[in-house]
Amino acid sequence: MVGGVLAPTALYAADPALDARFKQLLQHDFRARGGAGMDRLEQDSVQKICTDTRDRPQPAQREDLQKEQQALIRWPADGQFLGDWRAGEKVAQDGRGMTWADLPGAAGGGGCYGCHQISPQEIAFGTIGPSLLQLGRKRGNSLQMQRYVYGHIYNAKAYNVCSYMPRFGLSHALSEQQIKDLVALLLDPDSPVNR
Amino acid sequence: MADVRGAPSTAAQPGAPGKKALPATLTTRARPIALAWACAAVILLWSGLDLAVAAGGAAAPDAIDAAIARYHEMLDEGNPAELDEQRGEQLWKTAAGPAHATLERCDLGRGPGVVKGAYAELPRLFADTGRVQDLESRLITCLTTLQGIPESEVVAKPFSTDSARSDIEALVAYVAGQSRGVTMQVPLHDAKEKEAYALGERLFFYRAGPYDFSCASCHSSSGSRIRLQDLPNLATTAGAQRAYTSWPAYRVSQGLFRSFQWRLNDCFRQQRFPEPVYASDATIALTMFIAANANGARYNGPGIKR
């Protein structure tokens, strides 16, 4: 604990015995409940490298993983990215989905306001992510921008590999239509975000 | 539970008073007080925010912070957790269970029967069990060994619900309250204590699940919020100190007293993880990591939260 910020302890360094004990803890001290199965504790390549590096991977690792993640984005078959901003506002407000208390498979939301400022009338917004107020006004509503926002919501790790933002499309937390509606909320000139 | 002692299998124990021994006022008073607090606090918060919005179009960050700070000040003025502390004290001192014993000889780390200051030194290694234990796992030890209540019964429903109050949570309120004003001094002397800390640190930074969250995703930057809720930065000494010394706590929005095990459980739920086993080594390790990071601070709980 130096200078108020906790430095990683020496114990955190490579230690096979501790690694084994940690694996054992995960297996024995959690249990599947509702839709939250034990397989959720197994890390994929992104989760593992971000954990091991405390979200600071080497530049080469970052490049490779972002390419790998980019390839996992399923783009809309119709080539359209812009849905209905009114529906998008509902998706942004709704923070339900994928916990052990939620019905497996039930439609949930993005919980976007948990971390982002979005529409100006919603004042209960979190600050973990950047403010998205006026995003379309600032960055435009080009097809390229729509595609970027769609991809970012579908798989944020394709753009910033250790981002705190979930991969909403890849994890099936949001459907293609829900992501399109969010793109509209953020970029449509008629959306309150841009008025 | 709710209660360890009120379950049908033990209710018939002669002389086991369970909940019946409590003054009726304790349980009936709690709801209206909770509701009044919730309403008053919410009205205050939202009126503050409305003013902030009226003043500047979109709410200015400073105005939001000021409204939230006023809301916390108001909450601090009175804490219904006192009722849980009183109920816990009564449970502590009343003979119950198959052994018809009280918990007054329970060893929380400072010797049998010493409650004062015990919470500020937990988790710690206990020689009799050979385990590092937090308060709740230690209460399980005492309820099973001293009162003879089967462990399966003790841990069946450890968290309060609207319809049933947890006895363990009340006991937590009582024991934690007896450390108010005491400096946090969680021991990291024994190899097992150090191991628990290291395992807790790993768990804190472990990213997994459909949302890729770790504890650190929300709790390793300073000054962040989820919606309007401030997030403590548990990776700093100051953040861990402020957060840990205000738990366990009365939750205004739920009208219920909540233990630290509950806090961890509900974080893991929102993290989209499978459920942690109550009072398991994993949860104790994580508690150890946060509690030891809070060392040196004055324990100030039980607290009161949104």
Short mmCIF file of C-alpha atoms in Angstrom, two decimals:
data_model
loop_
_atom_site.label_atom_id
_atom_site.label_comp_id
_atom_site.label_asym_id
_atom_site.label_seq_id
_atom_site.Cartn_x
_atom_site.Cartn_y
_atom_site.Cartn_z
CA MET A 1 0.00 0.00 0.00
CA VAL A 2 2.25 2.75 -1.23
CA GLY A 3 1.05 6.29 -1.71
CA GLY A 4 -2.58 5.40 -1.10
CA VAL A 5 -2.81 3.13 -4.13
CA LEU A 6 -2.43 -0.54 -3.42
CA ALA A 7 0.48 -1.98 -5.30
CA PRO A 8 0.12 -5.59 -6.42
CA THR A 9 1.53 -7.66 -3.59
CA ALA A 10 4.50 -9.93 -4.05
CA LEU A 11 2.06 -12.77 -3.45
CA TYR A 12 0.24 -11.89 -6.65
CA ALA A 13 3.30 -12.69 -8.74
CA ALA A 14 3.59 -16.07 -10.44
CA ASP A 15 2.84 -18.68 -7.82
CA PRO A 16 1.64 -22.07 -9.08
CA ALA A 17 0.41 -23.18 -5.65
CA LEU A 18 -1.69 -20.04 -5.30
CA ASP A 19 -2.94 -20.41 -8.87
CA ALA A 20 -4.10 -23.93 -8.09
CA ARG A 21 -5.77 -22.80 -4.87
CA PHE A 22 -7.51 -19.96 -6.72
CA LYS A 23 -8.88 -22.33 -9.36
CA GLN A 24 -10.14 -24.56 -6.59
CA LEU A 25 -11.89 -21.61 -4.93
CA LEU A 26 -13.70 -20.73 -8.15
CA GLN A 27 -14.85 -24.31 -8.66
CA HIS A 28 -15.92 -25.02 -5.08
CA ASP A 29 -17.18 -21.71 -3.81
CA PHE A 30 -19.59 -20.74 -6.58
CA ARG A 31 -22.65 -22.58 -7.80
CA ALA A 32 -24.83 -22.35 -10.87
CA ARG A 33 -28.06 -20.47 -10.29
CA GLY A 34 -30.80 -19.59 -12.79
CA GLY A 35 -29.18 -18.79 -16.11
CA ALA A 36 -25.79 -18.17 -14.51
CA GLY A 37 -23.89 -21.40 -15.04
CA MET A 38 -20.46 -22.34 -13.78
CA ASP A 39 -19.09 -22.05 -17.33
CA ARG A 40 -19.24 -18.28 -16.83
CA LEU A 41 -16.18 -18.50 -14.62
CA GLU A 42 -14.03 -19.83 -17.46
CA GLN A 43 -12.11 -16.99 -19.08
CA ASP A 44 -11.79 -16.44 -22.82
CA SER A 45 -8.58 -14.99 -24.30
CA VAL A 46 -9.63 -11.37 -23.72
CA GLN A 47 -10.70 -11.90 -20.12
CA LYS A 48 -7.55 -13.86 -19.33
CA ILE A 49 -5.06 -11.38 -20.75
CA CYS A 50 -6.88 -8.37 -19.30
CA THR A 51 -6.93 -10.07 -15.89
CA ASP A 52 -3.29 -11.11 -16.05
CA THR A 53 -2.10 -7.66 -17.12
CA ARG A 54 -4.53 -5.65 -15.00
CA ASP A 55 -6.03 -4.26 -18.21
CA ARG A 56 -2.67 -3.16 -19.62
CA PRO A 57 -1.71 -5.70 -22.32
CA GLN A 58 1.41 -5.32 -24.45
CA PRO A 59 0.73 -3.37 -27.68
CA ALA A 60 1.25 -6.49 -29.83
CA GLN A 61 -1.14 -8.53 -27.68
CA ARG A 62 -3.67 -5.73 -27.87
CA GLU A 63 -3.45 -5.60 -31.69
CA ASP A 64 -3.86 -9.36 -32.07
CA LEU A 65 -6.77 -9.60 -29.69
CA GLN A 66 -8.60 -6.63 -31.20
CA LYS A 67 -8.28 -8.19 -34.66
CA GLU A 68 -9.59 -11.47 -33.28
CA GLN A 69 -12.53 -9.65 -31.65
CA GLN A 70 -13.23 -7.56 -34.78
CA ALA A 71 -13.73 -10.82 -36.69
CA LEU A 72 -16.41 -11.91 -34.21
CA ILE A 73 -18.76 -9.03 -34.98
CA ARG A 74 -21.81 -10.15 -36.93
CA TRP A 75 -22.90 -7.18 -39.03
CA PRO A 76 -26.59 -6.74 -39.94
CA ALA A 77 -27.43 -8.72 -43.06
CA ASP A 78 -29.52 -5.83 -44.45
CA GLY A 79 -26.65 -3.35 -44.17
CA GLN A 80 -28.83 -1.05 -42.05
CA PHE A 81 -27.53 0.26 -38.72
CA LEU A 82 -30.14 2.82 -37.73
CA GLY A 83 -33.23 1.67 -35.80
CA ASP A 84 -35.79 3.60 -33.74
CA TRP A 85 -34.35 5.99 -31.13
CA ARG A 86 -37.51 5.78 -28.98
CA ALA A 87 -37.05 2.03 -28.63
CA GLY A 88 -33.34 2.70 -28.08
CA GLU A 89 -34.10 4.92 -25.08
CA LYS A 90 -35.97 2.02 -23.47
CA VAL A 91 -33.07 -0.35 -24.10
CA ALA A 92 -30.67 2.20 -22.60
CA GLN A 93 -32.84 2.58 -19.49
CA ASP A 94 -33.33 -1.14 -18.90
CA GLY A 95 -30.51 -2.66 -16.87
CA ARG A 96 -32.00 -6.12 -16.52
CA GLY A 97 -30.72 -9.31 -18.03
CA MET A 98 -28.35 -12.22 -17.56
CA THR A 99 -28.12 -12.22 -13.76
CA TRP A 100 -29.05 -15.37 -11.87
CA ALA A 101 -32.32 -13.66 -10.91
CA ASP A 102 -33.36 -12.92 -14.51
CA LEU A 103 -35.35 -15.42 -16.52
CA PRO A 104 -32.90 -17.13 -18.89
CA GLY A 105 -33.48 -15.90 -22.42
CA ALA A 106 -35.85 -13.10 -21.38
CA ALA A 107 -35.30 -9.83 -23.24
CA GLY A 108 -33.16 -7.49 -21.20
CA GLY A 109 -31.61 -4.11 -21.78
CA GLY A 110 -28.23 -2.52 -22.13
CA GLY A 111 -28.29 -0.65 -18.81
CA CYS A 112 -26.41 2.09 -20.67
CA TYR A 113 -27.30 4.83 -18.18
CA GLY A 114 -25.50 2.84 -15.51
CA CYS A 115 -22.25 4.14 -16.98
CA HIS A 116 -23.03 6.87 -19.55
CA GLN A 117 -24.81 10.20 -19.82
CA ILE A 118 -27.06 9.89 -22.89
CA SER A 119 -30.35 11.83 -23.24
CA PRO A 120 -30.32 15.20 -21.45
CA GLN A 121 -33.60 14.62 -19.58
CA GLU A 122 -32.21 11.56 -17.77
CA ILE A 123 -30.16 12.91 -14.89
CA ALA A 124 -29.58 9.60 -13.11
CA PHE A 125 -26.60 8.51 -15.16
CA GLY A 126 -23.30 6.90 -14.20
CA THR A 127 -19.83 8.13 -15.01
CA ILE A 128 -17.74 5.00 -15.59
CA GLY A 129 -18.00 5.52 -19.36
CA PRO A 130 -17.78 8.77 -21.35
CA SER A 131 -20.76 11.08 -21.80
CA LEU A 132 -22.58 10.34 -25.06
CA LEU A 133 -24.68 13.49 -25.01
CA GLN A 134 -24.62 15.15 -28.47
CA LEU A 135 -22.64 12.25 -29.91
CA GLY A 136 -24.33 12.46 -33.33
CA ARG A 137 -23.99 16.22 -33.40
CA LYS A 138 -20.30 16.05 -32.66
CA ARG A 139 -19.35 13.05 -34.76
CA GLY A 140 -21.96 13.06 -37.51
CA ASN A 141 -24.42 10.46 -38.72
CA SER A 142 -22.47 9.00 -41.62
CA LEU A 143 -22.77 5.33 -42.52
CA GLN A 144 -19.20 4.90 -41.33
CA MET A 145 -20.06 6.40 -37.94
CA GLN A 146 -23.21 4.23 -37.68
CA ARG A 147 -21.12 1.16 -38.39
CA TYR A 148 -18.55 2.19 -35.79
CA VAL A 149 -21.19 2.67 -33.07
CA TYR A 150 -22.92 -0.59 -34.00
CA GLY A 151 -19.62 -2.46 -33.80
CA HIS A 152 -18.71 -0.81 -30.54
CA ILE A 153 -21.95 -1.88 -28.86
CA TYR A 154 -21.76 -5.36 -30.40
CA ASN A 155 -18.16 -5.91 -29.28
CA ALA A 156 -16.38 -3.08 -27.46
CA LYS A 157 -13.30 -5.27 -27.14
CA ALA A 158 -12.71 -5.04 -30.89
CA TYR A 159 -11.86 -1.35 -30.37
CA ASN A 160 -10.35 -1.31 -26.87
CA VAL A 161 -9.51 -4.79 -25.77
CA CYS A 162 -9.70 -4.31 -22.00
CA SER A 163 -12.61 -1.85 -22.07
CA TYR A 164 -14.97 -2.14 -19.09
CA MET A 165 -17.88 -2.19 -21.52
CA PRO A 166 -19.58 -5.57 -22.06
CA ARG A 167 -19.70 -7.17 -25.52
CA PHE A 168 -23.46 -6.84 -25.82
CA GLY A 169 -23.89 -8.50 -29.21
CA LEU A 170 -21.34 -11.23 -28.76
CA SER A 171 -22.77 -12.23 -25.38
CA HIS A 172 -26.34 -12.16 -26.76
CA ALA A 173 -27.32 -9.66 -24.09
CA LEU A 174 -28.79 -7.49 -26.88
CA SER A 175 -30.36 -8.47 -30.21
CA GLU A 176 -29.42 -6.99 -33.57
CA GLN A 177 -32.57 -4.84 -33.49
CA GLN A 178 -31.85 -3.56 -29.96
CA ILE A 179 -28.35 -2.52 -31.02
CA LYS A 180 -29.74 -0.73 -34.08
CA ASP A 181 -32.19 1.11 -31.83
CA LEU A 182 -29.30 2.21 -29.62
CA VAL A 183 -27.36 3.42 -32.66
CA ALA A 184 -30.39 5.55 -33.54
CA LEU A 185 -30.63 6.90 -29.99
CA LEU A 186 -27.02 8.03 -30.23
CA LEU A 187 -26.85 9.25 -33.84
CA ASP A 188 -30.33 10.05 -35.19
CA PRO A 189 -30.65 13.86 -35.53
CA ASP A 190 -34.20 13.60 -34.10
CA SER A 191 -33.04 11.79 -30.98
CA PRO A 192 -33.02 13.91 -27.77
CA VAL A 193 -29.32 13.07 -27.53
CA ASN A 194 -28.67 15.37 -30.52
CA ARG A 195 -31.33 18.01 -30.17
CA MET B 1 -34.95 -16.73 7.82
CA ALA B 2 -35.18 -16.47 8.71
CA ASP B 3 -34.32 -17.45 11.66
CA VAL B 4 -32.01 -19.94 12.67
CA ARG B 5 -34.09 -20.53 15.72
CA GLY B 6 -37.61 -19.90 14.49
CA ALA B 7 -37.64 -22.71 11.93
CA PRO B 8 -40.25 -25.40 12.64
CA SER B 9 -37.67 -28.01 13.53
CA THR B 10 -36.34 -26.01 16.43
CA ALA B 11 -39.35 -23.91 17.36
CA ALA B 12 -40.58 -26.65 19.65
CA GLN B 13 -37.47 -26.59 21.76
CA PRO B 14 -38.54 -25.96 25.32
CA GLY B 15 -37.31 -22.63 26.43
CA ALA B 16 -36.12 -21.61 22.98
CA PRO B 17 -37.77 -18.25 22.70
CA GLY B 18 -36.63 -17.36 19.20
CA LYS B 19 -38.38 -14.35 17.84
CA LYS B 20 -41.16 -14.49 20.37
CA ALA B 21 -38.90 -13.06 23.03
CA LEU B 22 -38.55 -9.81 21.11
CA PRO B 23 -40.62 -6.82 22.04
CA ALA B 24 -43.25 -6.52 19.33
CA THR B 25 -42.35 -2.91 18.81
CA LEU B 26 -38.97 -3.79 17.35
CA THR B 27 -40.38 -5.54 14.35
CA THR B 28 -43.52 -3.48 13.86
CA ARG B 29 -41.73 -0.17 14.19
CA ALA B 30 -39.12 -0.93 11.61
CA ARG B 31 -41.35 -0.76 8.53
CA PRO B 32 -42.94 2.67 8.95
CA ILE B 33 -39.59 4.16 9.90
CA ALA B 34 -37.99 2.62 6.86
CA LEU B 35 -40.72 3.91 4.59
CA ALA B 36 -40.56 7.38 6.04
CA TRP B 37 -36.82 7.47 5.52
CA ALA B 38 -37.03 6.17 2.01
CA CYS B 39 -39.68 8.72 0.99
CA ALA B 40 -38.01 11.66 2.66
CA ALA B 41 -34.61 10.84 1.29
CA VAL B 42 -35.85 10.27 -2.25
CA ILE B 43 -37.87 13.49 -2.25
CA LEU B 44 -34.86 15.43 -1.00
CA LEU B 45 -32.55 13.93 -3.57
CA TRP B 46 -34.86 14.46 -6.49
CA SER B 47 -35.87 17.96 -5.52
CA GLY B 48 -32.19 18.82 -5.31
CA LEU B 49 -31.60 17.38 -8.74
CA ASP B 50 -34.62 19.14 -10.20
CA LEU B 51 -33.28 22.45 -8.96
CA ALA B 52 -29.95 21.59 -10.46
CA VAL B 53 -31.59 20.86 -13.80
CA ALA B 54 -33.75 23.97 -13.70
CA ALA B 55 -30.68 26.05 -13.05
CA GLY B 56 -28.58 24.80 -15.91
CA GLY B 57 -30.55 22.89 -18.53
CA ALA B 58 -28.82 19.55 -18.10
CA ALA B 59 -27.81 18.90 -14.52
CA ALA B 60 -24.38 20.31 -13.77
CA PRO B 61 -22.05 17.74 -12.21
CA ASP B 62 -21.40 19.96 -9.17
CA ALA B 63 -25.10 20.37 -8.48
CA ILE B 64 -25.65 16.63 -8.70
CA ASP B 65 -22.76 15.99 -6.30
CA ALA B 66 -24.13 18.57 -3.86
CA ALA B 67 -27.59 16.99 -3.96
CA ILE B 68 -26.13 13.54 -3.37
CA ALA B 69 -24.00 14.84 -0.49
CA ARG B 70 -27.07 16.43 1.14
CA TYR B 71 -28.93 13.16 0.77
CA HIS B 72 -26.11 11.28 2.55
CA GLU B 73 -26.01 13.86 5.34
CA MET B 74 -29.70 13.38 5.90
CA LEU B 75 -29.37 9.61 5.95
CA ASP B 76 -26.63 9.84 8.57
CA GLU B 77 -28.91 11.67 10.98
CA GLY B 78 -30.70 8.54 12.08
CA ASN B 79 -30.17 4.88 11.34
CA PRO B 80 -32.83 2.17 11.70
CA ALA B 81 -29.92 -0.32 11.97
CA GLU B 82 -30.15 0.39 15.70
CA LEU B 83 -33.25 -1.81 15.77
CA ASP B 84 -31.30 -4.65 14.18
CA GLU B 85 -28.48 -4.14 16.68
CA GLN B 86 -30.98 -4.45 19.53
CA ARG B 87 -32.52 -7.57 18.06
CA GLY B 88 -29.07 -9.07 17.54
CA GLU B 89 -28.07 -8.36 21.14
CA GLN B 90 -31.19 -10.11 22.35
CA LEU B 91 -30.46 -13.12 20.14
CA TRP B 92 -26.88 -13.17 21.42
CA LYS B 93 -27.96 -13.27 25.06
CA THR B 94 -30.92 -15.63 24.80
CA ALA B 95 -30.51 -19.39 25.21
CA ALA B 96 -31.58 -21.25 22.07
CA GLY B 97 -31.01 -24.30 19.89
CA PRO B 98 -30.85 -27.98 20.86
CA ALA B 99 -28.07 -27.17 23.35
CA HIS B 100 -30.22 -24.45 24.91
CA ALA B 101 -27.21 -22.16 25.17
CA THR B 102 -26.62 -18.48 24.56
CA LEU B 103 -23.86 -17.15 22.29
CA GLU B 104 -22.18 -15.37 25.16
CA ARG B 105 -19.22 -17.75 25.07
CA CYS B 106 -18.72 -17.34 21.34
CA ASP B 107 -15.08 -16.59 20.52
CA LEU B 108 -14.89 -13.92 17.82
CA GLY B 109 -11.11 -13.75 18.01
CA ARG B 110 -10.56 -11.78 21.20
CA GLY B 111 -11.49 -14.65 23.51
CA PRO B 112 -14.80 -16.31 24.46
CA GLY B 113 -17.49 -13.73 25.05
CA VAL B 114 -15.51 -10.67 23.95
CA VAL B 115 -17.61 -8.75 21.44
CA LYS B 116 -16.15 -5.29 21.90
CA GLY B 117 -13.69 -4.51 19.09
CA ALA B 118 -13.93 -7.99 17.54
CA TYR B 119 -15.35 -6.90 14.19
CA ALA B 120 -12.46 -4.47 13.56
CA GLU B 121 -10.06 -7.45 13.62
CA LEU B 122 -11.95 -9.76 11.25
CA PRO B 123 -11.37 -11.77 9.12
CA ARG B 124 -8.62 -13.65 10.98
CA LEU B 125 -7.26 -17.15 11.45
CA PHE B 126 -9.01 -19.20 14.15
CA ALA B 127 -6.98 -21.97 15.74
CA ASP B 128 -9.97 -24.18 16.58
CA THR B 129 -11.24 -24.41 13.01
CA GLY B 130 -7.89 -23.90 11.26
CA ARG B 131 -9.66 -21.47 8.90
CA VAL B 132 -9.51 -17.80 8.19
CA GLN B 133 -13.05 -16.65 9.03
CA ASP B 134 -15.09 -13.50 8.62
CA LEU B 135 -17.78 -12.56 11.12
CA GLU B 136 -20.54 -14.50 9.40
CA SER B 137 -18.64 -17.76 9.05
CA ARG B 138 -17.58 -17.39 12.69
CA LEU B 139 -21.21 -16.90 13.72
CA ILE B 140 -21.98 -20.15 11.90
CA THR B 141 -19.27 -21.83 13.99
CA CYS B 142 -20.81 -20.53 17.22
CA LEU B 143 -24.42 -21.29 16.27
CA THR B 144 -23.48 -24.87 15.41
CA THR B 145 -20.99 -25.62 18.21
CA LEU B 146 -22.54 -23.70 21.11
CA GLN B 147 -26.23 -23.95 20.32
CA GLY B 148 -26.14 -27.22 18.39
CA ILE B 149 -28.07 -25.94 15.39
CA PRO B 150 -27.26 -27.95 12.24
CA GLU B 151 -25.16 -25.96 9.79
CA SER B 152 -27.56 -26.65 6.91
CA GLU B 153 -30.24 -24.89 8.91
CA VAL B 154 -28.01 -21.96 9.85
CA VAL B 155 -27.04 -21.21 6.25
CA ALA B 156 -30.37 -22.05 4.60
CA LYS B 157 -31.54 -18.42 4.35
CA PRO B 158 -28.83 -16.10 5.59
CA PHE B 159 -30.23 -12.93 3.99
CA SER B 160 -33.36 -11.08 5.10
CA THR B 161 -36.36 -10.78 2.82
CA ASP B 162 -39.51 -8.68 3.09
CA SER B 163 -41.31 -11.57 4.74
CA ALA B 164 -38.56 -13.02 6.92
CA ARG B 165 -35.72 -11.43 8.83
CA SER B 166 -32.36 -13.16 9.08
CA ASP B 167 -31.10 -13.81 12.59
CA ILE B 168 -27.53 -13.89 11.33
CA GLU B 169 -27.90 -10.40 9.89
CA ALA B 170 -29.22 -9.15 13.24
CA LEU B 171 -26.27 -10.79 15.04
CA VAL B 172 -23.97 -9.11 12.51
CA ALA B 173 -25.56 -5.74 13.34
CA TYR B 174 -24.99 -6.27 17.06
CA VAL B 175 -21.39 -7.48 16.78
CA ALA B 176 -20.37 -4.82 14.23
CA GLY B 177 -21.97 -2.10 16.37
CA GLN B 178 -19.71 -3.14 19.23
CA SER B 179 -16.69 -2.05 17.16
CA ARG B 180 -17.97 1.47 16.48
CA GLY B 181 -15.10 3.89 16.93
CA VAL B 182 -12.48 1.12 17.01
CA THR B 183 -9.48 1.27 14.62
CA MET B 184 -9.49 -1.39 11.91
CA GLN B 185 -6.67 -3.85 12.57
CA VAL B 186 -7.18 -6.94 10.49
CA PRO B 187 -4.25 -9.30 11.09
CA LEU B 188 -2.03 -10.40 8.20
CA HIS B 189 0.50 -12.28 10.31
CA ASP B 190 -0.16 -15.95 9.66
CA ALA B 191 0.57 -17.56 6.28
CA LYS B 192 -3.12 -18.48 5.96
CA GLU B 193 -4.15 -14.87 6.52
CA LYS B 194 -1.69 -13.72 3.88
CA GLU B 195 -2.94 -16.41 1.51
CA ALA B 196 -6.55 -15.31 2.03
CA TYR B 197 -5.56 -11.72 1.19
CA ALA B 198 -3.72 -12.83 -1.97
CA LEU B 199 -6.65 -14.99 -3.08
CA GLY B 200 -9.06 -12.15 -2.41
CA GLU B 201 -6.94 -9.84 -4.51
CA ARG B 202 -7.04 -12.34 -7.38
CA LEU B 203 -10.79 -12.65 -7.13
CA PHE B 204 -11.15 -8.86 -7.05
CA PHE B 205 -9.36 -8.52 -10.40
CA TYR B 206 -10.75 -11.69 -12.05
CA ARG B 207 -12.68 -10.78 -15.21
CA ALA B 208 -15.26 -13.30 -16.41
CA GLY B 209 -18.89 -13.88 -17.29
CA PRO B 210 -20.98 -12.61 -20.21
CA TYR B 211 -20.22 -8.97 -19.31
CA ASP B 212 -16.46 -9.44 -18.71
CA PHE B 213 -16.80 -7.79 -15.28
CA SER B 214 -14.49 -8.08 -12.32
CA CYS B 215 -15.00 -6.31 -9.00
CA ALA B 216 -12.36 -3.88 -10.28
CA SER B 217 -14.48 -2.94 -13.31
CA CYS B 218 -16.63 -0.78 -11.05
CA HIS B 219 -14.43 -0.40 -7.98
CA SER B 220 -10.97 0.61 -9.15
CA SER B 221 -11.43 4.18 -10.29
CA SER B 222 -12.15 7.17 -8.08
CA GLY B 223 -15.13 9.48 -8.36
CA SER B 224 -17.24 7.17 -10.56
CA ARG B 225 -20.92 6.45 -10.22
CA ILE B 226 -23.41 3.86 -11.42
CA ARG B 227 -26.53 5.92 -12.05
CA LEU B 228 -26.46 8.18 -8.99
CA GLN B 229 -24.69 5.73 -6.73
CA ASP B 230 -21.11 6.60 -5.79
CA LEU B 231 -18.67 3.74 -6.30
CA PRO B 232 -15.87 3.36 -3.79
CA ASN B 233 -12.43 2.78 -5.29
CA LEU B 234 -11.57 -0.34 -3.32
CA ALA B 235 -8.10 -0.50 -4.88
CA THR B 236 -7.04 2.53 -2.85
CA THR B 237 -6.55 2.69 0.89
CA ALA B 238 -8.85 5.68 1.28
CA GLY B 239 -11.59 4.10 -0.84
CA ALA B 240 -11.47 0.76 0.96
CA GLN B 241 -11.44 2.53 4.32
CA ARG B 242 -14.48 4.66 3.57
CA ALA B 243 -16.47 1.75 2.13
CA TYR B 244 -15.59 -1.06 4.49
CA THR B 245 -16.04 0.97 7.68
CA SER B 246 -19.64 1.78 6.69
CA TRP B 247 -20.72 -1.86 6.19
CA PRO B 248 -22.80 -3.77 7.28
CA ALA B 249 -25.57 -1.28 6.67
CA TYR B 250 -29.26 -0.49 6.63
CA ARG B 251 -30.47 -0.21 3.01
CA VAL B 252 -33.13 2.48 2.75
CA SER B 253 -34.33 1.39 -0.69
CA GLN B 254 -34.95 -2.14 0.59
CA GLY B 255 -36.00 -1.32 4.16
CA LEU B 256 -33.64 -4.05 5.35
CA PHE B 257 -30.39 -4.42 7.23
CA ARG B 258 -27.67 -5.99 5.07
CA SER B 259 -24.51 -7.88 6.02
CA PHE B 260 -21.19 -7.76 4.17
CA GLN B 261 -21.78 -11.26 2.79
CA TRP B 262 -25.01 -9.91 1.30
CA ARG B 263 -23.08 -7.00 -0.22
CA LEU B 264 -20.66 -9.37 -1.94
CA ASN B 265 -23.46 -11.70 -3.04
CA ASP B 266 -25.39 -8.89 -4.71
CA CYS B 267 -22.26 -7.55 -6.42
CA PHE B 268 -21.60 -10.99 -7.91
CA ARG B 269 -25.22 -11.12 -9.09
CA GLN B 270 -24.78 -7.85 -10.94
CA GLN B 271 -21.41 -9.04 -12.19
CA ARG B 272 -23.41 -11.82 -13.93
CA PHE B 273 -21.39 -14.50 -12.12
CA PRO B 274 -22.78 -17.74 -10.72
CA GLU B 275 -23.69 -17.38 -7.04
CA PRO B 276 -20.95 -17.41 -4.41
CA VAL B 277 -21.53 -19.94 -1.64
CA TYR B 278 -22.45 -18.20 1.60
CA ALA B 279 -19.48 -17.70 3.94
CA SER B 280 -17.25 -19.72 1.61
CA ASP B 281 -13.47 -19.33 1.51
CA ALA B 282 -13.80 -17.31 -1.71
CA THR B 283 -16.09 -14.73 -0.08
CA ILE B 284 -13.93 -14.63 3.05
CA ALA B 285 -10.81 -14.09 0.93
CA LEU B 286 -12.46 -11.18 -0.87
CA THR B 287 -13.59 -9.75 2.46
CA MET B 288 -10.04 -10.12 3.75
CA PHE B 289 -8.68 -8.17 0.78
CA ILE B 290 -11.08 -5.25 1.31
CA ALA B 291 -11.02 -5.32 5.14
CA ALA B 292 -7.22 -5.41 5.37
CA ASN B 293 -7.02 -2.58 2.84
CA ALA B 294 -9.16 -0.59 5.28
CA ASN B 295 -6.71 -1.08 8.16
CA GLY B 296 -5.92 2.05 10.09
CA ALA B 297 -9.37 3.60 9.64
CA ARG B 298 -11.89 4.08 12.41
CA TYR B 299 -14.75 1.61 12.09
CA ASN B 300 -17.93 3.62 11.78
CA GLY B 301 -20.70 1.10 11.07
CA PRO B 302 -23.31 -0.18 10.92
CA GLY B 303 -23.95 2.34 8.19
CA ILE B 304 -26.95 3.51 6.22
CA LYS B 305 -27.14 3.35 2.45
CA ARG B 306 -29.42 4.41 -0.36
#
